Coordinates of C-alpha atoms and ligand atoms in Angstrom, one line a residue:
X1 CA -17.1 -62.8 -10.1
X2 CA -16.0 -59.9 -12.2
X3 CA -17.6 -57.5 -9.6
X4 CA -15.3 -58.3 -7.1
X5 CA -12.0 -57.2 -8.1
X6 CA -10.0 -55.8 -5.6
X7 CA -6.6 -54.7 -8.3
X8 CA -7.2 -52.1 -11.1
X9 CA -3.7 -52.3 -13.1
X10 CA -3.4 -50.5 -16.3
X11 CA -0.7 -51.7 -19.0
X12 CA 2.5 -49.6 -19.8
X13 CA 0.6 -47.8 -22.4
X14 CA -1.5 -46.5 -20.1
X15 CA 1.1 -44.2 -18.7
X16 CA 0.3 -40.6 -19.2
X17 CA 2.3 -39.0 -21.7
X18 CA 1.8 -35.8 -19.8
X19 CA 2.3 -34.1 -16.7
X20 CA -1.0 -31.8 -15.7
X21 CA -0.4 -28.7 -14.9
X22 CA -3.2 -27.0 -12.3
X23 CA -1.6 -23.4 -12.8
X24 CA -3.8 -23.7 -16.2
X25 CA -7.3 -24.0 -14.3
X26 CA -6.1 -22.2 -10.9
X27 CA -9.3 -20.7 -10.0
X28 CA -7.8 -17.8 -8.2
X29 CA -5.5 -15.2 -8.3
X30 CA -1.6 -16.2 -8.1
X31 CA 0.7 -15.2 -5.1
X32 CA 4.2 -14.3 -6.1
X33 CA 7.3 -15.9 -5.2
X34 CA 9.8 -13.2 -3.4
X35 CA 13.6 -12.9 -3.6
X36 CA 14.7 -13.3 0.5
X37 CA 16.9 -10.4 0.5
X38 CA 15.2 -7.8 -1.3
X39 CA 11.8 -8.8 -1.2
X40 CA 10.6 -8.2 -4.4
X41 CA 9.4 -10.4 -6.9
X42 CA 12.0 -13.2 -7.9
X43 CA 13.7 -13.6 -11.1
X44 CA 14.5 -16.4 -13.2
X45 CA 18.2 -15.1 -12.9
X46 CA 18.1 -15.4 -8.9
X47 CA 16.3 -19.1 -9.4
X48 CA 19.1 -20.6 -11.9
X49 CA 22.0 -20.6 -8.9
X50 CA 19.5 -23.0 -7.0
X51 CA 17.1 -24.6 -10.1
X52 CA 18.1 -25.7 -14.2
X53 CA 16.0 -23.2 -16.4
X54 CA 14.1 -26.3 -17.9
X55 CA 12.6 -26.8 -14.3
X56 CA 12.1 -23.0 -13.9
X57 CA 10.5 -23.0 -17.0
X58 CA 8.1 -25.7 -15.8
X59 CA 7.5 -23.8 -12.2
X60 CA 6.2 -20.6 -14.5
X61 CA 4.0 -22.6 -17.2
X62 CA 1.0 -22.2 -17.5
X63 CA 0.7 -24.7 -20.0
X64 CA -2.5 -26.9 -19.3
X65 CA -0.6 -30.5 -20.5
X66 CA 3.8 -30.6 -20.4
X67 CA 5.3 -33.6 -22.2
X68 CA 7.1 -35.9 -20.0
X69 CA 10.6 -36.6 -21.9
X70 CA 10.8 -40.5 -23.5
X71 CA 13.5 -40.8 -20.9
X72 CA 11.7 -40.5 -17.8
X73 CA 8.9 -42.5 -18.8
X74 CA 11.6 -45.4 -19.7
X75 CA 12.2 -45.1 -16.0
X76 CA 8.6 -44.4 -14.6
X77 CA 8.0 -48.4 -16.7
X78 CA 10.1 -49.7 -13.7
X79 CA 7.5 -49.6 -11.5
X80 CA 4.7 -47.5 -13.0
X81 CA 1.5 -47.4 -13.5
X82 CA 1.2 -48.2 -10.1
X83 CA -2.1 -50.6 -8.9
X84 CA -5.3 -49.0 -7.3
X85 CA -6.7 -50.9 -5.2
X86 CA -10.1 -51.6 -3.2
X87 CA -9.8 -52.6 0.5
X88 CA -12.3 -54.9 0.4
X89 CA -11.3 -56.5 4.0
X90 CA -10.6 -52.9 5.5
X91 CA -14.6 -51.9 4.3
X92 CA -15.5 -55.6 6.2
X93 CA -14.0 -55.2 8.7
X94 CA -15.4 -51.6 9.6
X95 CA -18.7 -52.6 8.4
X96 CA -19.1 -49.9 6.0
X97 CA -21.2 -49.3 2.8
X98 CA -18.6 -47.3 1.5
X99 CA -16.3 -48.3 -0.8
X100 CA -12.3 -47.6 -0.1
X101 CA -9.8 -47.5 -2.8
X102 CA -6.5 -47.0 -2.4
X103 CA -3.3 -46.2 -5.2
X104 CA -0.6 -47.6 -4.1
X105 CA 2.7 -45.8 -4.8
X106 CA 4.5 -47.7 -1.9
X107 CA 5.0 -50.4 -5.0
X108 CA 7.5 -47.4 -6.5
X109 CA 11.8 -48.7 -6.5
X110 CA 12.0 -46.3 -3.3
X111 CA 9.4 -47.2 -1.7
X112 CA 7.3 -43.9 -2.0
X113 CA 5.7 -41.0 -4.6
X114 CA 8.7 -39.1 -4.5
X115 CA 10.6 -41.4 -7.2
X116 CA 8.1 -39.5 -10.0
X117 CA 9.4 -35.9 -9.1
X118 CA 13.2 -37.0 -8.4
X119 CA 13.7 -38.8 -11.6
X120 CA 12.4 -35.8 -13.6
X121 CA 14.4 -33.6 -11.7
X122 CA 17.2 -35.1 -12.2
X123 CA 17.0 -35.6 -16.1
X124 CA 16.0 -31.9 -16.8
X125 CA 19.2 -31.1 -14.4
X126 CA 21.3 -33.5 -16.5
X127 CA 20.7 -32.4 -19.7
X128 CA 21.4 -28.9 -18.4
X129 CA 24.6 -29.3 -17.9
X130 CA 24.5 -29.8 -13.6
X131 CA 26.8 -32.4 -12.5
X132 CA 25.8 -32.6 -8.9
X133 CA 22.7 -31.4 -6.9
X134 CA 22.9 -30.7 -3.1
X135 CA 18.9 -31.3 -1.2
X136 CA 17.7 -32.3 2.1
X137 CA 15.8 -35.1 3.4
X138 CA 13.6 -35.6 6.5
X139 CA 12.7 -39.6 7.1
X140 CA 14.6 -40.0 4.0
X141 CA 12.7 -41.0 1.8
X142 CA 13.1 -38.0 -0.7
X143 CA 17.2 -38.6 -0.4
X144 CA 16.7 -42.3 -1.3
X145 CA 14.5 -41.2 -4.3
X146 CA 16.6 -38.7 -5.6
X147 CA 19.8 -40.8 -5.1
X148 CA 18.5 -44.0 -7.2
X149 CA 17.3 -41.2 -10.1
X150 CA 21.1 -39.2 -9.6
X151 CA 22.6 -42.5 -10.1
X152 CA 20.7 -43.4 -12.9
X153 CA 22.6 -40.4 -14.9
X154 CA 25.5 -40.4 -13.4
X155 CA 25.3 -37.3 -11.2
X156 CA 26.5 -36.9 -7.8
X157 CA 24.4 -36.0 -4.7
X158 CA 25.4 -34.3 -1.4
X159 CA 22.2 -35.0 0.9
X160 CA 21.7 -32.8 4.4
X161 CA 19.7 -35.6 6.4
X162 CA 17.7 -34.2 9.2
X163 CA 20.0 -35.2 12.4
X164 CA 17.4 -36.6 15.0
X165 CA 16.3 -39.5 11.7
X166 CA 20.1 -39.8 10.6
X167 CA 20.6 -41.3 13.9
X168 CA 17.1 -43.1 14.5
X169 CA 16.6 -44.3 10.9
X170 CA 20.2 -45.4 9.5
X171 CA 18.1 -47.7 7.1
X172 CA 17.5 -44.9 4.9
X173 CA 20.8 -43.6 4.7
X174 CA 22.4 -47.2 4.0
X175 CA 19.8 -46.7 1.1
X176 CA 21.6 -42.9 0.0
X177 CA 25.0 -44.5 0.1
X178 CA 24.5 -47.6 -1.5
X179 CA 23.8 -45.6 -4.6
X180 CA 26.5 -43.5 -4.2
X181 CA 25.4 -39.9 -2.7
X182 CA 27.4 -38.6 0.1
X183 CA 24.9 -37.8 3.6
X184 CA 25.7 -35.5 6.5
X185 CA 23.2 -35.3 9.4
X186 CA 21.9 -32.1 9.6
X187 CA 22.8 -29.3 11.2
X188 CA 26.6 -30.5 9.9
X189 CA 29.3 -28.9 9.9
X190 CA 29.7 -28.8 5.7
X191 CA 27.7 -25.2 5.9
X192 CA 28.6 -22.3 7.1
X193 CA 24.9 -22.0 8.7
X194 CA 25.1 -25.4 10.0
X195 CA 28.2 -24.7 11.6
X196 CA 27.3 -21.5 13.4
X197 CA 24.0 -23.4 14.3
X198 CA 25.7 -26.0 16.3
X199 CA 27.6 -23.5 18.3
X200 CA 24.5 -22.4 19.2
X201 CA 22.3 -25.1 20.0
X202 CA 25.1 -28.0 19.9
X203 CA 22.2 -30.8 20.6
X204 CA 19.7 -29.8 17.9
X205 CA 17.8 -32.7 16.5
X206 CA 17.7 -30.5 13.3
X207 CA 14.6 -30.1 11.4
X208 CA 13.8 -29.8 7.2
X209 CA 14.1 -26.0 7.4
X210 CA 17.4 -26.3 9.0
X211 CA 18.5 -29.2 6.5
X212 CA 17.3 -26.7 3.5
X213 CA 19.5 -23.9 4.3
X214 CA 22.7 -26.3 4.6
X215 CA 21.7 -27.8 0.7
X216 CA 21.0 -24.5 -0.4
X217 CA 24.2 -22.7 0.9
X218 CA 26.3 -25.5 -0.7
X219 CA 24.3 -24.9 -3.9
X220 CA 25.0 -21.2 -3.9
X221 CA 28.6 -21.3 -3.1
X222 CA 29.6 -24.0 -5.9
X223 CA 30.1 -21.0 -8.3
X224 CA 27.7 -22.9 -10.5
X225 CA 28.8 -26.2 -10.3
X226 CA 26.2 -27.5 -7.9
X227 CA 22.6 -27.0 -8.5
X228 CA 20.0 -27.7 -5.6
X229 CA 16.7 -30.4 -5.3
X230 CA 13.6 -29.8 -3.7
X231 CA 11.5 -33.0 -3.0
X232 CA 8.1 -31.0 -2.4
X233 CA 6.4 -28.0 -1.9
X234 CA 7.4 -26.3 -5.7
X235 CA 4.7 -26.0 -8.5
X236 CA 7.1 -28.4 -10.6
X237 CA 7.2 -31.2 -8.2
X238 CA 3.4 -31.4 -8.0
X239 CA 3.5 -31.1 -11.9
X240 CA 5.7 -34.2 -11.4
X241 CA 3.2 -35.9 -9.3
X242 CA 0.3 -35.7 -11.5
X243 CA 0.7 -38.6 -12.7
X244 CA -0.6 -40.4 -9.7
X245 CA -4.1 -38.9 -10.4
X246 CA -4.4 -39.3 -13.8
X247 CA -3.8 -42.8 -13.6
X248 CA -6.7 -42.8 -10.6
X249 CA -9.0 -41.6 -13.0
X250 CA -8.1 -44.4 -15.7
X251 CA -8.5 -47.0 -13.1
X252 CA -11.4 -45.4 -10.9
X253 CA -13.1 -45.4 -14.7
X254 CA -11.9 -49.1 -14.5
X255 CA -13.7 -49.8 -11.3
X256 CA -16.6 -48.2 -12.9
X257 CA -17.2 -45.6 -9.8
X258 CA -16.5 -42.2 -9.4
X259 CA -14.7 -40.9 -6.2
X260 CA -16.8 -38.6 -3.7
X261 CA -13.4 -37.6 -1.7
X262 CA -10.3 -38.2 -2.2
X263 CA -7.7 -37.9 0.6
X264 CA -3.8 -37.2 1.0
X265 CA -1.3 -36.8 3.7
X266 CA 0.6 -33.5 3.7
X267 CA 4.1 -32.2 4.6
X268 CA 4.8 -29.7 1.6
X269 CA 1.5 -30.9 -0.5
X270 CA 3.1 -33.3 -2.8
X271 CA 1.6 -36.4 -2.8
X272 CA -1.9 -34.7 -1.6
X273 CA -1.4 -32.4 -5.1
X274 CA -0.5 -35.1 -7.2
X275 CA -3.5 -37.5 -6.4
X276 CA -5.6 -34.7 -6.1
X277 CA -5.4 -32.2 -8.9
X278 CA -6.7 -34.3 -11.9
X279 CA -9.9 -34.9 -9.8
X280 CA -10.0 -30.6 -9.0
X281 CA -9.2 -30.5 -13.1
X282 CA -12.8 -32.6 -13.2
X283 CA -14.3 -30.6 -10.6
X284 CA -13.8 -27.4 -12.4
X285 CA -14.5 -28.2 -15.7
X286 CA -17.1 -31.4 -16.0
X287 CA -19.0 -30.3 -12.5
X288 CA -18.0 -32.7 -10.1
X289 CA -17.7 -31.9 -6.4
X290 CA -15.2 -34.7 -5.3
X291 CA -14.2 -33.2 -2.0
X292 CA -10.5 -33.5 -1.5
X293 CA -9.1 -33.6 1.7
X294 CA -5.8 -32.7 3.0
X295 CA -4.5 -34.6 6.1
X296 CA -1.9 -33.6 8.9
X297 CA -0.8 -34.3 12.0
X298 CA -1.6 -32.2 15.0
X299 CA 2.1 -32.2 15.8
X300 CA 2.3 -30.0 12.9
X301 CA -0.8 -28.3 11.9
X302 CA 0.5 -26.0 8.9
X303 CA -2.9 -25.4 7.1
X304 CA -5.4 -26.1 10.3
X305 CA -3.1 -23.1 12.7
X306 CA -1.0 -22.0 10.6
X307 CA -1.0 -18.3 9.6
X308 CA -1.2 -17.7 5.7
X309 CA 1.5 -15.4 5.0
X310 CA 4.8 -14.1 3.1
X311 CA 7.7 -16.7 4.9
X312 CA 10.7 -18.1 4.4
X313 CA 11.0 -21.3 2.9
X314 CA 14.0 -22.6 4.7
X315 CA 15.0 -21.4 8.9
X316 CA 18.3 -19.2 7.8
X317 CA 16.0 -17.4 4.9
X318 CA 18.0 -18.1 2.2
X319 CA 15.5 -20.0 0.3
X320 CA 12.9 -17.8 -1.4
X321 CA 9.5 -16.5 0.5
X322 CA 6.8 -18.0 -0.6
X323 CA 3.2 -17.2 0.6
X324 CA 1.7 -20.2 2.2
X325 CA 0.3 -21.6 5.4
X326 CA 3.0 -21.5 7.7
X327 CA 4.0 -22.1 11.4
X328 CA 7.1 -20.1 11.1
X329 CA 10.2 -20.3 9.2
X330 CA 12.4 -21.2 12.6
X331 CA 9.5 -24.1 14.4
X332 CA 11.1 -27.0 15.4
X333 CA 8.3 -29.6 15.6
X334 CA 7.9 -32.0 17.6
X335 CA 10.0 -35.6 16.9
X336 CA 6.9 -37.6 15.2
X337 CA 7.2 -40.5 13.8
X338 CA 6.0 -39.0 10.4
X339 CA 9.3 -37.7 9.7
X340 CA 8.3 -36.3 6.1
X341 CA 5.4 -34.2 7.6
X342 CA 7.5 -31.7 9.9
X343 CA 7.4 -28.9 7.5
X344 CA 6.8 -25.5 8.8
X345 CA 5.3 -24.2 4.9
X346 CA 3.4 -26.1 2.2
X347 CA 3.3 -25.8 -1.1
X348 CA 1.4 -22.2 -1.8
X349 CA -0.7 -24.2 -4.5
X350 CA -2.4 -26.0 -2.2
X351 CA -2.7 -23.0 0.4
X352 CA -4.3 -20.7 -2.4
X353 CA -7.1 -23.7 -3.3
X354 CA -7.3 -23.9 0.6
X355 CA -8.1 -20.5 1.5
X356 CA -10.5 -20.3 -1.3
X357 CA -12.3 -23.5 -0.4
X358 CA -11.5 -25.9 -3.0
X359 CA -9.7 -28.3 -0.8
X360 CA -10.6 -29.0 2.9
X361 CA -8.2 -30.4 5.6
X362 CA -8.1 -31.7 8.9
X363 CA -5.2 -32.6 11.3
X364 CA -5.2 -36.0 13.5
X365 CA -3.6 -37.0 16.3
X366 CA -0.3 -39.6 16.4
X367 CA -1.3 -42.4 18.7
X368 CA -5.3 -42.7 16.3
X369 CA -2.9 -42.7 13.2
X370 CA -1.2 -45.1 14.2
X371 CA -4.2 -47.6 15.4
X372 CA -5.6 -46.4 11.8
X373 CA -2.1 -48.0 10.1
X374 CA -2.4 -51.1 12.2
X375 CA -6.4 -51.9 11.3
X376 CA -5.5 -51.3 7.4
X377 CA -2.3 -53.8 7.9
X378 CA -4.0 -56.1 9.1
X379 CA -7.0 -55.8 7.0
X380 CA -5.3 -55.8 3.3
X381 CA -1.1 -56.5 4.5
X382 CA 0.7 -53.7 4.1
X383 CA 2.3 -51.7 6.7
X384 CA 2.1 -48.0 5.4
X385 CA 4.4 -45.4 5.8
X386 CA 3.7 -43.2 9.2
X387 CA 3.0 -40.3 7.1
X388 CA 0.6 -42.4 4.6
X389 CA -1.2 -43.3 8.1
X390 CA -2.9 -40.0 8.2
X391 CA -4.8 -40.3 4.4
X392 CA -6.0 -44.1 6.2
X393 CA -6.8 -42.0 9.7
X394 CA -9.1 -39.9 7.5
X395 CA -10.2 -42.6 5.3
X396 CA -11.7 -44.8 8.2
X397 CA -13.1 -41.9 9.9
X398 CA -14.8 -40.8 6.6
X399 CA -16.1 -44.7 6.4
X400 CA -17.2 -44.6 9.8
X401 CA -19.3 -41.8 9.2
X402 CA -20.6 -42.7 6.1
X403 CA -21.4 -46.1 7.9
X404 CA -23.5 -43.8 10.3
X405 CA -25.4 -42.1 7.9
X406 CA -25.8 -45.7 5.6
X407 CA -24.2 -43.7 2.6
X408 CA -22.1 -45.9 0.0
X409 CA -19.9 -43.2 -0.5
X410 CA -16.8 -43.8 -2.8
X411 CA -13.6 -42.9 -0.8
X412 CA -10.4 -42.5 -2.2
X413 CA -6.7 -41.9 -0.9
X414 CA -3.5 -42.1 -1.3
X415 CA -1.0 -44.4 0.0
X416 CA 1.9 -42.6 -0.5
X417 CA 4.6 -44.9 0.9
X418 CA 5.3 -48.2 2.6
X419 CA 6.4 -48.5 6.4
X420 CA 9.2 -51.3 5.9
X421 CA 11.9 -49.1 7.0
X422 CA 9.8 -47.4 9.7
X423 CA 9.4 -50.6 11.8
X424 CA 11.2 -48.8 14.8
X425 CA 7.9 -46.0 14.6
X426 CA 5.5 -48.9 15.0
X427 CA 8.1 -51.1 17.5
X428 CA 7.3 -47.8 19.7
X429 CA 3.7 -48.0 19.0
X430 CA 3.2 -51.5 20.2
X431 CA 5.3 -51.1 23.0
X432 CA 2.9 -48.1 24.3
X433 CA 5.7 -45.6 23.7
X434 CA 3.9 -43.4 21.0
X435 CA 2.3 -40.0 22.5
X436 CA -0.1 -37.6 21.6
X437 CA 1.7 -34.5 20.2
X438 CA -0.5 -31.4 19.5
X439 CA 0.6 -28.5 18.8
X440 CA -0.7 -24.7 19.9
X441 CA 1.1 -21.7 19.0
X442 CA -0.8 -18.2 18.4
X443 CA -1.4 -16.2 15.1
X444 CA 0.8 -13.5 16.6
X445 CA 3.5 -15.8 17.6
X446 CA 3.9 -16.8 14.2
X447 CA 3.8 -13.8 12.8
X448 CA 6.8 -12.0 15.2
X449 CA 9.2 -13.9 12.9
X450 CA 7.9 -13.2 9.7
X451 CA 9.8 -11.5 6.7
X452 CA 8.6 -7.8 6.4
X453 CA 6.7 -7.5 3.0
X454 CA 4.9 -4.9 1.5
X455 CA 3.0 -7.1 -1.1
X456 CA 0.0 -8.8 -0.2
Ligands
PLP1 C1 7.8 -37.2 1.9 C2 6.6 -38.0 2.1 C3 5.3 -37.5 2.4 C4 5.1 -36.0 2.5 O1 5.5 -35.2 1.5 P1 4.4 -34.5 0.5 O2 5.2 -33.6 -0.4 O3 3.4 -33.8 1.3 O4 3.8 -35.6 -0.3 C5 4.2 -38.3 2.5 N1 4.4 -39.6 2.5 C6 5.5 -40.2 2.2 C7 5.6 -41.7 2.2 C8 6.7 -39.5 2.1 O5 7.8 -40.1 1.8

């Protein structure tokens, strides 16, 4: 019956042309970006050492629609448009009148979202003239993207891999070298930070803001020759990751329904902005009131306790302050098994919409994540990333309650990446092994650390 599909595929030609750019409907007032040493507003100058001035370009625009270059979408075609899908056994199984759709960009070459920012990223860097780009990963997941789109044009890589999931996930890094990038765990001793951090605290297990210092330092002292690559958090990555929501809409248009909420995970915003901002485009200018949801864990609850302030964007505060929901520039979370959600900031896009009420969020506890990722694996067959777990946590719980209140609400979420290389996370899960981790630190604890800024 042509009512019960369950895939929503659009053709090649249905691959946006454009990125969308929310900085051209941004209902409220911007925050400014700040240089880290002399706290005042940043140049493009002080952003071209880390960034090429075609991607600095795009984090300015303002520009409601930017191009996306013949080149990248050549490459998107690998594995784009990615399918939406309806979880018609997951809805059974919870016996819910709503309807649950999921996009499913665990069907991307590396296995998550972050192929769509890391392949345009590295074009724009190529035909700037950078030959190699230094970055961090967490899980890595962002390092394996960004080493498949560096060796698609011939550019090298230096990737600082968070130390405590260098030596628990080695899958991922077998991934980074097979396509040629070189990996250190992180804190290494390649950086001078990273080497006066492991006198200090020789067993670190690291953490991203430690791994960002060590990429950007190597960025700053190659006298030009290295530029560096952020995987999140920056207004041109979720530019980058607009295309996952513009296809929803396509294929939400296909399924002839309409989304009531629509739900991400997020570490630094991107996947949540990427899915989500076409549908806030519609909210704000055709007067729908999708409700988008932002999901975390309570291991690290940025936007649910964080304090929403001027910080540093990396722990040795070389990277530039950015105001956002943070937990402080030197927390070292917790060892979750959503490696790529252990980010003390987010992406001040998402904390601006936040703190004016556009976008909602909620944080969930580890051990109900990961009962959510088993009951949607064994419902539709795919085992989702850890950090994908937390959109399904919040997708069953808003099913459940929609079951309670006999609503056939329209749910939609993002699957952001596949769990085939985090089979050790959920080894530990079935075993018993996985704890609770919640996290409690005080407004004024946070804000003892924080860079002294006059602008607010
Ligand atoms: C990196 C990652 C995330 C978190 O990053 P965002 O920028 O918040 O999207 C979420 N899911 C997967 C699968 C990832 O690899």
């Amino acid at each position: 019956m042509s009512d019960e599909k369950s895939k929503f595929l659009l053709s090649e030609n249905d691959l946006p042309k454009q990125w969308y750019n929310i900085r051209a409907d941004m209902p409220v007032a911007d925050t400014p970006v700040l240089n880290p040493q002399t706290k005042e507003p940043i140049t493009a100058e002080f952003l071209n050492v880390l960034f090429p001035m075609s991607l600095i370009e795009q984090e300015m625009s303002k520009e409601r629609y930017i191009d996306i270059p013949e080149e990248v979408r050549e490459i998107y075609k690998l594995w784009r448009p990615t399918p939406l899908k309806r979880a018609r056994r997951l809805e059974k199984a919870l016996g819910t009148p709503a309807h649950i759709y999921y996009k499913d960009e665990g069907a991307s070459i590396s296995g998550s979202h972050k192929g769509n920012t890391a392949v345009a990223q590295a074009f724009y860097n190529k035909i700037d003239g950078t030959k190699s780009l230094t970055t961090e990963t967490g899980a890595g997941q962002w390092g394996s993207a960004l080493a498949v789109a560096c060796n698609f044009f011939d550019m090298d890589l230096e990737v600082f891999m968070v130390k405590s999931s260098y030596h628990h996930k080695p899958y991922r890094r077998i991934i980074i070298e097979s396509f040629n990038a070189a990996i250190y765990p992180s804190p290494s001793d390649q950086s001078e930070y990273g080497k006066q951090y492991l006198k200090e605290h020789p067993d670190s297990p690291g953490s991203l803001g430690i791994a960002i210092s060590e990429a950007v330092e190597t960025a700053v002292k190659s006298n030009g020759k290295k530029k560096y690559s952020l995987g999140s958090v920056l207004n041109h990555v979720l530019l980058h990751q607009s295309v996952i929501g513009q296809e929803c809409l396509k294929q939400m248009e296909m399924a002839d329904e309409y989304p009531d909420v629509v739900i991400g995970c997020v570490g630094g915003g991107s996947n949540f902005g990427g899915v989500a901002f076409p549908f806030l485009h519609q909210n704000l200018t055709e007067g729908h009131t999708t409700r988008l949801v932002a999901v975390e864990p309570t291991a690290t609850p940025t936007l649910t306790k964080g304090l929403y302030a001027f910080d540093y964007g990396d722990t040795a505060k070389m990277a530039p302050i950015l105001k956002m929901f943070t937990l402080g520039h030197d927390f070292i979370p917790a060892p979750i098994h959503a490696g790529g959600l252990r980010y003390h900031g987010m992406a001040p896009q998402i904390c601006m919409l936040y703190e004016a009420g556009y976008i909602e969020a909620v944080a969930v506890p580890q051990p109900a994540t990961f009962a959510a990722a088993m009951q949607f694996a064994q419902a539709e067959g795919i085992i989702p990333a850890p950090e994908s777990a937390h959109a399904i946590r919040a997708a069953i719980d808003e099913a459940l309650d929609a079951k309670e209140k006999g609503e056939a609400r329209v749910i939609l979420f993002n699957l952001s990446g596949h769990g085939l290389l985090d089979l050790a996370a959920y080894d530990s899960y079935l075993r018993g092994e996985v704890g609770d981790s919640t996290f409690e630190i005080t407004k004024d604890e946070i804000r003892k650390n924080l860079p002294k800024v006059d602008v607010m």
